[in-house]
Amino acid sequence: MRTFVASKNKKNMSKRYTITAALPYTNGPIHIGHLAGVYVPADIYSRYLRLTGNDVAFICGSDEHGVPITIKAKKEGVTPQDIVDKYHAIIKQSFLDFGISFDNYSRTSAKIHHDTAQEFFKTLYNKNEFVEEVTEQLYDAEANQFLADRFVTGTCPKCGNEEAYGDQCESCGSSLNATDLINPKSAITGNVPSLKETKHWFLPLNKHEEFLREWILKGHKKDWKPNVYGQVKSWIDDGLRPRAVTRDLDWGIPVPVEGGEGKVLYVWFDAPIGYISSTKEWAEREGKNWEDYWKDEDTKLVHFIGKDNIVFHCIIFPSMLKAEGSYILPENVPANEFLNLEGQKLSTSKNWAVWLPDYLIDFPNQQDVLRYALTANAPETKDNDFTWKDFQARNNNELVAIFGNFINRVVVLSNKYYDGIIPAPSDYLEIDEETLAAVKAYPAVISSSIERYRFREASQELMNLARLGNKYLADEEPWKTIKTDEARTKTVMFVALQIASALAVLSEPFLPFTSDKLKGILNMNDNGWEDVSTKDILIPALHHIGKGELLFSKIEDSEIEAQLEKLIASKKANETANKVIEPQKEEIVFEDFTKLDLRVGTIIEAEKMPKTKKLLVLKVDTGIDKRTIVSGIAESFSPEDVIGKRVTVLVNLAPRKLRGVESQGMILMTEDEGGNLVFVNPDTDGVNNGLQIS
């Protein structure tokens, strides 16, 4: 038997990596936007590094301080600790459920984090790295407290969004100070806040501007993603200014120096230190030296974040590390853009999201399907859109029809022809040698994409390996040669099983649950990433594999329609629950009310106004006359729906022309709990047209 030996890839030198994933905020569960933007890419990278023999610390934890948590606690009538305990458990479980392989998942309410953050602050304080200033902060007199940034809303001065927060506009992404907002309001009482003096400590980012310019704009011009580099350059070119590191709050880490009473560390200061404290927690448990992972120049530090965290991880946190003096700086910050949902921005407040716990209820044991769909459509360089139809297509057309189909055919045929015992091959033909050579090239191809943080591209190369397997089987047709050439069939099945084994190994970063299942079916030994490119045989002849089972199942149209309906229903329910009741209008006197002439009427004719979507032209019997009224209800009612409807009419409203038709009055409407228009109408028997309402 001739064997084919491909040129061996240069084996990676083992290296130490500290991989961090943005600390999720514990005021709600995790949704698909979080998974796509941060956690799946970070997990793919970390799993890959482990498979290639590197020393990896994959670190994360819950971010449990900050104003949104206190707001949610007030709203629910519980303590902030109750909120963070609840969502820390939910979030941690979601990460476990989706195979996010953190080496440590901690929380910023832990004592080790409080101690680490306070120690970091005192180090910078003792080195005179802070500027102490008395400034004017927004203050709510009724609530008797200073307003942290998220307790202030107003109009963004850059894009005009009227719902911007005091620290950031979520519409344009601009970082703000609360005093920048136009028409600011307190989120606690709704009052207009005043300015009041208070003392805080500031990190003088302007002091670090030249260092950042040299380190990032010159040093990382070619290896950082354009979206990250561009945002950092914009900030630096605009000129950096001191940024407060303390806040007047009672929820957070107390400022550990004289004069800090009643103040806490600002959440953006303490949260990234959570990476360090989480590493300490892990190292203590595992008997390692945490400083090797944060202070050794041979360690590669990589932050995985979303684009809304770029300024914190590329400007503020590096400035903190540089000021402290003993820490390494990140080698890369491969931030992703945002993931939209069905053409709209993901919104937790509007419940326009797919929550991970809910997904697993509707699609049990299909974590890898979501991981794959999110990776294949990852928002790596621009905002991308998740749709349930694309999710279905990725599953049915790729995971089922390509990956799953190849594995199923190989395993079923091996059991059918050889009772699951891998046959010994005969001489290889050219097609066999070319196929095995192609298989051996895939680790390097996929590695290249992963190491350049192109996970979408890497996932498609993995699928191309499955396509190679399908094409090989289709070309060689072992189901036909089994009848005419037994020796040839054995060789084809042997080669096909090598491809299946390669898929079992190389799919692990992307499809960890599928990889485990496939390794179980093939009864594989522990092959590593490099083995695929260096070994001639991944799974030997006479090895016994197990019975086949489907790796993926088809997702039906009805399942997708159910998700779309669920999404819309949950959004409507949330809008109803959060519907703001309009405040009482300016007080009037009885004489003002008596000017209104409200009558009972009946709609006797109705038709749509041409070339409009909203307007119906109605003929109404008011009891005193029959008059035309134009009403903007056409999107809620058809003409047939309203004919014969009893209504309340304001009959002495001054006439007004709408699209050339004179409207002589107004019909009273309101909205129900679902946001649907309903008539304010007198349905009691014996209430006749023309009767006055008083």
XYZ file of C-alpha atoms in Angstrom:
694
model
C 0.000 0.000 0.000
C 1.330 3.457 -0.944
C 0.749 6.270 1.494
C 0.710 9.969 0.799
C 2.628 12.314 3.089
C 1.899 16.037 2.869
C 4.474 18.637 3.831
C 4.151 19.279 7.545
C 2.956 22.585 8.887
C 5.344 24.498 11.054
C 4.211 23.657 14.558
C 3.151 26.597 16.686
C 5.472 27.420 19.519
C 3.572 27.164 22.793
C 2.693 30.584 24.141
C 0.851 31.983 27.130
C -2.417 33.799 26.420
C -4.766 35.823 28.594
C -8.091 36.062 26.784
C -10.778 38.294 28.251
C -14.421 38.603 27.247
C -16.389 41.723 28.185
C -18.002 41.391 31.596
C -21.763 41.087 30.979
C -23.901 43.520 32.895
C -26.104 41.796 35.466
C -29.392 43.641 34.995
C -30.838 41.064 32.597
C -30.148 37.757 30.812
C -27.881 37.263 27.791
C -29.259 37.551 24.258
C -27.922 36.576 20.832
C -26.307 39.980 20.283
C -23.997 39.378 23.231
C -23.204 35.877 22.000
C -22.420 36.987 18.439
C -20.489 40.104 19.360
C -18.254 38.803 22.119
C -18.605 35.351 23.610
C -18.697 32.946 20.658
C -15.691 34.623 18.929
C -13.754 34.608 22.208
C -14.626 30.955 22.795
C -13.623 29.916 19.265
C -10.283 31.644 19.734
C -9.654 30.152 23.184
C -10.630 26.617 22.172
C -8.410 26.868 19.114
C -5.445 28.037 21.189
C -5.857 25.137 23.598
C -6.093 22.663 20.698
C -2.808 24.017 19.348
C -1.056 23.431 22.657
C -0.978 26.914 24.159
C -1.320 27.952 27.796
C -4.652 29.786 27.949
C -6.469 31.712 30.662
C -9.935 32.542 29.300
C -11.352 35.039 31.786
C -14.714 36.684 32.404
C -17.200 37.516 35.155
C -20.344 39.469 35.951
C -20.192 43.279 36.039
C -22.344 43.987 39.089
C -21.960 47.687 39.855
C -23.358 50.785 38.202
C -26.530 52.800 38.003
C -28.724 50.572 35.743
C -28.664 47.925 38.469
C -29.822 50.399 41.111
C -32.550 51.642 38.759
C -33.798 48.090 38.181
C -33.680 47.384 41.916
C -35.774 50.485 42.658
C -38.256 49.513 39.952
C -38.659 45.964 41.307
C -38.634 46.979 44.967
C -35.607 44.852 45.850
C -31.968 45.471 46.711
C -29.199 45.805 44.106
C -27.640 42.651 45.570
C -30.875 40.762 44.850
C -30.689 41.877 41.209
C -27.058 40.876 40.670
C -27.469 37.535 42.455
C -30.435 36.673 40.242
C -28.853 37.576 36.917
C -25.354 36.361 37.755
C -26.797 32.865 38.141
C -28.851 33.127 34.925
C -25.948 34.481 32.871
C -23.433 31.982 34.210
C -25.799 29.113 33.372
C -26.330 30.436 29.838
C -22.591 30.435 29.235
C -22.360 26.848 30.470
C -25.320 25.847 28.317
C -23.723 27.257 25.165
C -20.286 25.792 25.777
C -18.459 29.062 26.457
C -15.329 27.522 27.950
C -14.215 30.140 30.482
C -11.359 29.059 32.706
C -12.897 31.326 35.315
C -16.175 33.191 35.580
C -16.167 35.515 38.574
C -18.164 38.544 39.721
C -17.266 42.085 40.694
C -19.159 41.866 43.987
C -16.609 39.287 45.195
C -14.230 40.335 47.982
C -11.182 39.515 45.850
C -12.399 42.018 43.282
C -13.152 44.755 45.807
C -9.667 44.289 47.278
C -7.989 44.256 43.853
C -9.817 47.340 42.583
C -9.151 49.318 45.768
C -5.482 48.320 45.710
C -5.220 49.404 42.058
C -6.831 52.760 42.883
C -4.512 53.348 45.862
C -1.442 52.524 43.754
C -2.387 55.186 41.209
C -3.391 57.572 44.002
C -0.041 57.174 45.765
C 1.791 57.744 42.471
C -0.159 60.998 41.983
C -1.676 59.659 38.772
C -5.079 61.218 39.569
C -6.246 64.798 39.455
C -8.502 65.814 42.337
C -11.129 68.362 41.346
C -14.239 70.005 42.727
C -16.729 70.094 39.873
C -20.381 70.809 39.328
C -22.456 67.658 38.926
C -26.146 67.296 38.152
C -28.172 66.999 41.339
C -31.788 65.969 41.955
C -33.044 68.016 44.903
C -36.209 65.938 45.352
C -34.273 62.648 45.430
C -31.551 64.358 47.506
C -28.700 62.816 45.510
C -26.188 63.468 42.795
C -27.146 61.900 39.506
C -24.733 59.387 38.062
C -24.658 59.358 34.270
C -27.311 56.676 33.796
C -29.653 58.548 36.097
C -29.767 61.366 33.545
C -31.481 61.305 30.164
C -31.761 64.012 27.551
C -31.074 64.981 23.963
C -27.742 63.923 22.466
C -25.842 67.044 21.337
C -24.313 65.121 18.422
C -27.219 63.277 16.789
C -30.372 64.693 18.415
C -31.505 61.389 19.974
C -33.919 62.451 22.718
C -33.314 59.327 24.839
C -29.539 59.562 25.284
C -27.981 58.665 28.628
C -25.546 60.825 30.541
C -22.588 58.628 29.640
C -23.419 57.480 26.130
C -25.856 57.910 23.277
C -26.979 54.444 22.236
C -28.184 55.816 18.901
C -24.918 57.249 17.540
C -22.519 55.584 19.998
C -20.983 58.859 21.189
C -19.460 58.896 24.660
C -20.880 61.785 26.679
C -20.827 63.540 30.015
C -24.169 64.101 31.700
C -23.670 67.877 31.526
C -23.378 67.600 27.713
C -27.041 66.613 27.356
C -29.607 69.063 26.057
C -32.731 69.309 28.254
C -31.465 66.813 30.866
C -33.952 65.106 33.163
C -33.557 62.977 36.266
C -34.404 59.327 35.660
C -35.480 59.099 39.296
C -38.090 61.859 39.559
C -38.335 63.280 36.034
C -37.309 66.682 37.366
C -34.848 69.022 35.701
C -31.637 68.638 37.742
C -29.524 71.468 39.023
C -25.747 71.777 39.257
C -24.072 71.288 42.625
C -20.418 71.117 43.627
C -18.792 67.803 44.558
C -15.219 66.451 44.740
C -13.944 63.620 42.550
C -10.747 62.036 41.281
C -9.985 62.103 37.568
C -7.679 60.042 35.363
C -5.911 62.614 33.146
C -6.197 60.839 29.789
C -4.583 63.858 28.128
C -1.366 62.926 29.967
C -1.335 59.578 28.148
C -2.256 60.908 24.704
C 1.235 60.680 23.197
C 1.745 57.166 24.564
C -1.579 56.048 23.044
C -0.757 57.696 19.736
C 2.582 55.882 19.573
C 1.305 52.523 20.851
C -1.903 52.267 18.826
C -1.858 54.685 15.897
C 1.708 53.771 14.944
C 2.261 50.381 16.563
C -1.049 48.717 15.650
C -1.972 50.428 12.398
C -1.691 47.218 10.392
C -2.870 44.491 12.770
C -5.929 46.007 14.498
C -9.346 45.866 12.884
C -10.226 49.017 10.900
C -13.377 49.681 12.928
C -11.381 49.593 16.176
C -8.431 51.575 14.878
C -10.709 54.178 13.323
C -12.685 54.807 16.501
C -9.526 55.076 18.597
C -7.933 57.462 16.105
C -11.024 59.658 16.160
C -10.892 59.890 19.946
C -7.186 60.685 20.061
C -7.347 63.184 17.199
C -10.205 64.952 18.981
C -8.016 65.413 22.063
C -8.335 63.415 25.270
C -9.588 64.956 28.494
C -9.526 63.915 32.165
C -12.182 61.343 33.068
C -13.694 60.926 36.538
C -12.934 57.603 38.250
C -15.279 58.117 41.224
C -18.985 58.736 41.641
C -21.435 59.843 44.338
C -23.320 56.573 44.849
C -23.996 54.056 47.583
C -23.753 50.949 45.335
C -20.246 50.019 44.295
C -16.703 49.735 45.626
C -15.971 52.399 48.274
C -13.222 54.878 47.407
C -10.400 53.738 49.735
C -8.720 57.077 50.536
C -9.373 60.000 52.835
C -12.159 62.195 51.482
C -13.764 59.307 49.637
C -16.576 58.783 52.126
C -19.941 58.316 50.399
C -18.267 57.782 47.034
C -17.574 54.659 44.985
C -15.258 53.754 42.138
C -16.876 54.561 38.829
C -18.025 51.319 37.208
C -15.921 51.804 34.074
C -12.852 51.994 36.335
C -13.604 48.926 38.429
C -15.077 46.664 35.713
C -11.925 46.044 33.594
C -9.989 45.392 36.794
C -12.450 42.501 37.079
C -10.344 40.682 34.483
C -7.395 40.849 36.862
C -9.329 39.811 39.972
C -10.955 36.928 38.081
C -7.503 35.765 36.960
C -6.314 35.944 40.567
C -9.277 33.819 41.672
C -8.519 31.219 38.971
C -4.775 31.151 39.645
C -5.314 30.674 43.373
C -7.631 27.740 42.683
C -5.327 26.153 40.087
C -2.045 26.748 41.909
C -0.719 29.180 39.299
C 0.964 32.568 39.485
C -1.555 35.162 38.282
C 1.164 37.703 37.545
C 2.501 35.484 34.745
C -0.753 36.181 32.897
C -0.754 39.961 33.410
C 2.829 41.101 33.930
C 4.994 38.814 31.794
C 5.971 40.302 28.417
C 5.814 36.816 26.887
C 2.066 36.698 27.542
C -0.310 37.781 24.802
C -3.326 39.713 26.126
C -6.433 39.881 23.903
C -9.725 41.616 24.775
C -12.956 40.485 23.065
C -15.609 43.212 23.246
C -18.417 44.909 21.346
C -17.893 48.250 19.634
C -19.568 50.165 22.454
C -16.636 49.208 24.704
C -13.784 50.203 22.379
C -12.916 53.448 24.150
C -12.759 51.726 27.554
C -10.486 48.893 26.398
C -8.290 50.771 23.936
C -7.865 54.131 25.664
C -8.965 54.167 29.306
C -7.922 50.700 30.570
C -4.514 50.807 28.799
C -3.948 54.253 30.337
C -4.733 52.773 33.754
C -2.338 49.863 33.158
C 0.361 52.166 31.861
C -0.036 54.485 34.856
C 0.242 51.539 37.269
C 3.449 50.548 35.516
C 3.783 46.779 35.960
C 1.148 45.384 33.585
C 1.325 44.280 29.956
C -0.869 45.951 27.359
C -3.336 44.190 25.044
C -1.843 42.892 21.834
C -5.234 43.121 20.131
C -8.811 44.212 20.798
C -10.865 42.547 18.030
C -14.143 44.345 18.724
C -17.209 43.388 16.726
C -19.956 45.682 15.502
C -23.622 45.237 16.513
C -26.037 42.467 15.565
C -29.528 43.586 14.601
C -32.616 41.369 14.777
C -35.041 41.100 11.867
C -33.966 44.492 10.543
C -34.270 46.328 13.864
C -31.742 47.200 16.541
C -31.701 44.702 19.399
C -33.378 46.271 22.412
C -33.632 44.771 25.867
C -36.014 47.485 27.057
C -38.396 46.813 24.152
C -37.887 43.048 24.388
C -36.727 42.940 20.780
C -34.263 40.151 21.420
C -33.747 36.399 21.418
C -32.835 35.434 24.973
C -30.567 32.415 25.385
C -32.669 30.642 28.047
C -35.740 30.980 25.803
C -33.859 29.674 22.769
C -32.974 26.430 24.527
C -36.607 25.862 25.478
C -37.677 26.087 21.826
C -34.560 24.440 20.326
C -33.279 21.989 22.963
C -29.790 20.568 22.389
C -29.285 22.811 19.364
C -26.710 25.186 20.833
C -24.310 24.548 17.981
C -26.891 25.591 15.406
C -27.111 29.038 16.972
C -23.331 29.233 17.465
C -22.814 28.407 13.805
C -25.490 30.773 12.480
C -24.120 33.640 14.563
C -20.528 32.918 13.496
C -21.363 32.557 9.808
C -23.120 35.927 9.930
C -20.925 37.608 12.537
C -20.842 41.446 12.635
C -17.063 41.502 12.340
C -16.611 44.665 10.270
C -20.119 46.123 10.092
C -23.509 45.743 11.750
C -25.198 42.561 10.546
C -28.759 41.299 10.755
C -29.927 38.062 12.369
C -33.090 36.698 10.807
C -34.879 33.489 11.675
C -35.045 32.619 7.977
C -31.249 32.835 7.670
C -30.915 30.769 10.849
C -33.144 28.118 9.276
C -31.202 28.210 6.006
C -27.823 27.889 7.763
C -29.119 24.842 9.597
C -30.973 23.106 6.776
C -28.696 23.967 3.838
C -25.312 23.758 5.541
C -25.276 21.903 8.861
C -27.859 19.302 7.805
C -27.320 19.057 4.041
C -23.515 19.360 4.001
C -21.853 18.568 7.342
C -24.481 16.222 8.760
C -25.172 14.534 5.427
C -21.507 13.644 4.897
C -21.040 12.226 8.390
C -24.290 10.283 8.222
C -23.404 8.671 4.908
C -19.905 7.692 6.067
C -21.064 6.192 9.359
C -24.109 4.425 7.922
C -22.141 2.878 5.036
C -19.307 1.806 7.360
C -21.759 -0.003 9.584
C -23.678 -1.441 6.648
C -20.647 -2.768 4.752
C -18.179 -3.548 7.556
C -20.192 -3.713 10.803
C -18.476 -0.514 11.942
C -14.950 -1.908 11.591
C -12.789 0.439 9.522
C -11.516 -1.396 6.428
C -7.854 -1.486 5.445
C -7.255 0.479 2.228
C -5.593 -0.757 -0.935
C -3.388 1.384 -3.156
C -4.390 5.031 -3.333
C -5.446 6.514 -6.623
C -4.556 10.094 -7.519
C -7.966 11.308 -6.313
C -7.320 9.731 -2.912
C -3.902 11.350 -2.555
C -5.240 14.725 -3.651
C -8.135 14.477 -1.200
C -5.911 13.545 1.747
C -3.495 16.332 0.848
C -6.381 18.786 0.785
C -7.519 17.570 4.214
C -4.034 18.123 5.619
C -4.052 21.702 4.360
C -7.214 22.700 6.242
C -5.705 23.195 9.732
C -3.344 25.853 8.383
C -6.116 27.522 6.367
C -8.518 27.649 9.314
C -5.708 28.685 11.682
C -4.836 31.620 9.458
C -8.409 32.890 9.585
C -8.768 32.402 13.347
C -5.455 34.070 14.147
C -6.562 37.105 12.125
C -9.887 37.106 14.038
C -11.843 36.228 10.897
C -14.115 33.690 12.505
C -16.816 33.964 9.877
C -14.267 33.067 7.212
C -12.909 30.241 9.377
C -16.367 28.710 9.834
C -16.852 28.616 6.072
C -13.499 26.875 5.598
C -14.669 24.227 8.047
C -17.822 23.798 5.959
C -15.643 23.561 2.854
C -13.935 20.535 4.394
C -17.357 18.892 4.742
C -18.069 19.843 1.119
C -14.818 18.136 0.149
C -16.054 14.971 1.846
C -19.405 15.077 0.075
C -17.780 15.629 -3.295
C -15.351 12.774 -2.728
C -18.172 10.363 -1.915
C -20.300 11.586 -4.811
C -17.404 11.161 -7.260
C -16.282 7.750 -6.005
C -19.770 6.292 -5.369
C -18.922 3.520 -2.889
C -22.578 2.414 -2.922
C -21.967 1.376 -6.530
C -18.411 0.035 -6.294
C -19.381 -2.222 -3.391
C -21.047 -4.386 -6.031
C -18.103 -4.441 -8.468
C -14.840 -3.582 -6.674
C -14.661 -4.437 -2.991
C -11.011 -3.378 -2.628
C -11.726 0.060 -4.107
C -14.718 0.521 -1.833
C -12.577 -0.165 1.234
C -10.074 2.488 0.175
C -12.808 5.057 -0.460
C -14.436 4.407 2.905
C -11.069 4.556 4.659
C -10.333 7.960 3.103
C -13.853 9.206 3.878
C -13.385 8.215 7.517
C -10.149 10.239 7.658
C -12.132 13.276 6.487
C -14.787 12.597 9.124
C -12.073 12.373 11.780
C -10.560 15.660 10.640
C -13.987 17.279 10.918
C -14.363 15.928 14.446
C -11.146 17.700 15.483
C -11.374 20.940 13.498
C -15.035 21.564 14.345
C -14.421 21.735 18.087
C -13.863 25.524 18.349
C -17.016 26.231 16.342
C -19.321 23.292 17.157
C -18.114 21.889 20.503
C -21.208 19.785 21.219
C -21.209 18.346 17.693
C -17.489 17.668 17.909
C -17.956 15.707 21.133
C -20.838 13.737 19.643
C -18.890 12.971 16.475
C -15.815 11.869 18.419
C -18.095 9.569 20.388
C -19.552 8.064 17.214
C -16.095 7.541 15.724
C -14.732 6.308 19.072
C -11.733 8.526 18.417
C -8.551 8.921 20.382
C -7.532 12.427 21.405
C -6.146 13.862 18.200
C -4.949 17.469 18.326
C -5.171 20.256 15.778
C -1.698 19.644 14.360
C -2.353 15.903 14.047
C -4.754 16.584 11.188
C -1.943 18.099 9.131
C 0.934 15.877 10.280
C -0.504 12.383 10.704
C -1.119 10.159 7.707
C -3.812 8.273 9.603
C -6.172 9.843 12.109
C -8.338 6.789 12.623
C -6.744 3.404 11.820
C -7.942 0.329 9.980
C -9.703 -2.283 12.131
C -10.804 0.463 14.540
C -14.424 -0.022 15.597
C -16.787 2.960 15.276
C -20.247 3.289 16.769
C -23.688 3.446 15.244
C -24.828 6.526 13.402
C -27.025 9.250 14.860
C -28.097 12.489 13.267
C -25.872 15.409 14.202
C -28.440 17.970 13.078
C -32.156 17.914 12.311
C -34.135 19.954 9.825
C -35.918 23.025 11.149
C -39.433 23.382 9.738
C -41.131 26.561 8.510
C -43.689 26.281 11.308
C -40.927 26.526 13.911
C -39.619 29.709 12.327
C -43.086 31.247 12.063
C -43.598 30.511 15.750
C -40.411 32.421 16.586
C -41.453 35.425 14.518
C -44.884 35.487 16.146
C -43.335 35.109 19.588
C -40.965 37.989 18.907
C -43.734 40.346 17.855
C -46.017 39.270 20.706
C -43.345 39.749 23.352
C -42.501 43.159 21.956
C -46.150 44.243 22.108
C -46.542 42.883 25.621
C -43.449 44.739 26.756
C -44.594 47.972 25.134
C -47.914 47.641 26.946
C -46.221 46.940 30.281
C -43.931 49.925 29.847
C -46.480 52.220 28.271
C -46.133 55.684 29.712
C -49.418 57.161 30.890
C -49.633 60.703 29.620
C -49.564 63.201 32.509
C -52.595 65.294 33.284
C -52.954 68.297 31.023
C -53.127 71.866 32.273
C -56.057 72.441 34.611
C -59.238 73.919 33.120
C -62.339 75.386 34.710
C -65.892 74.081 34.295
C -66.717 76.796 31.795
C -63.922 75.490 29.515
C -65.451 72.005 29.548
C -68.939 73.289 28.754
C -67.619 74.701 25.485
C -67.190 71.113 24.219
C -70.313 69.737 22.522
C -70.015 65.933 22.689
C -72.817 63.935 21.057
C -73.712 60.304 20.494
C -73.616 59.365 16.816
C -73.695 56.443 14.398
C -71.420 55.883 11.408
C -73.742 55.325 8.431
C -71.242 55.403 5.533
C -67.475 54.841 5.250
C -64.853 54.710 2.524
C -61.069 54.918 2.273
C -59.651 58.234 1.161
C -57.751 57.672 -2.108
C -53.920 57.720 -2.034
C -53.696 57.554 1.760
C -53.042 54.721 4.177
C -54.494 56.222 7.336
C -57.658 58.132 6.476
C -61.289 57.022 6.294
C -64.038 59.370 5.101
C -67.065 58.787 7.317
C -70.696 59.921 7.160
C -71.976 60.241 10.729
C -75.553 60.677 11.943
C -75.104 62.986 14.944
C -78.817 63.288 15.681
C -78.698 66.970 14.757
C -77.425 66.398 11.221
C -75.579 63.977 8.975
C -72.025 65.220 8.491
C -68.667 64.192 6.995
C -65.796 63.435 9.370
C -62.313 62.403 8.222
C -60.655 60.050 10.739
C -57.130 58.579 10.786
C -58.193 55.028 11.624
C -57.804 53.232 8.270
C -54.801 51.190 9.426
C -56.904 49.729 12.247
C -60.367 49.457 10.685
C -61.785 48.762 7.230
C -64.844 50.704 6.034
C -66.962 47.566 6.539
C -65.816 47.331 10.175
C -67.157 50.728 11.189
C -70.493 51.072 9.391
C -73.208 50.977 12.067
C -70.705 51.674 14.876
C -71.964 53.881 17.740
C -69.419 56.621 18.447
C -68.763 59.709 20.544
C -68.432 62.843 18.399
C -67.076 66.301 19.173
C -69.498 68.219 16.953
C -68.459 71.825 17.537
C -64.838 71.438 16.446
C -64.009 74.000 13.783
C -64.109 72.393 10.292
C -60.763 71.524 8.706
C -59.869 70.357 5.204
C -57.908 67.110 4.921
C -56.792 66.141 1.407
C -59.495 68.429 0.001
C -62.318 66.960 2.109
C -63.823 69.144 4.847
C -63.964 67.293 8.171
C -66.756 68.554 10.434
C -65.910 67.179 13.842
C -63.859 64.530 15.620
C -64.589 60.986 16.748
C -63.152 60.089 20.162
C -60.677 57.182 20.214
C -58.287 55.611 22.699
C -55.930 52.580 22.780
C -56.357 49.288 24.609
C -53.597 47.463 26.512
C -52.286 46.001 23.267
C -51.913 49.413 21.655
C -54.922 48.893 19.376
C -57.290 51.751 18.533
C -60.762 51.435 20.103
C -63.808 53.676 19.963
C -64.926 55.599 23.034
C -68.540 54.709 22.408
C -71.917 54.591 24.229
C -73.185 51.021 23.778
C -76.016 51.083 26.318
C -79.485 50.443 24.827
C -81.738 53.481 24.679
C -78.903 55.975 24.184
C -79.993 57.701 21.018
C -78.135 59.736 18.450
C -77.849 63.411 19.304
C -77.872 63.005 23.083
C -75.293 65.227 24.728
C -72.477 63.763 26.846
C -71.715 65.716 29.978
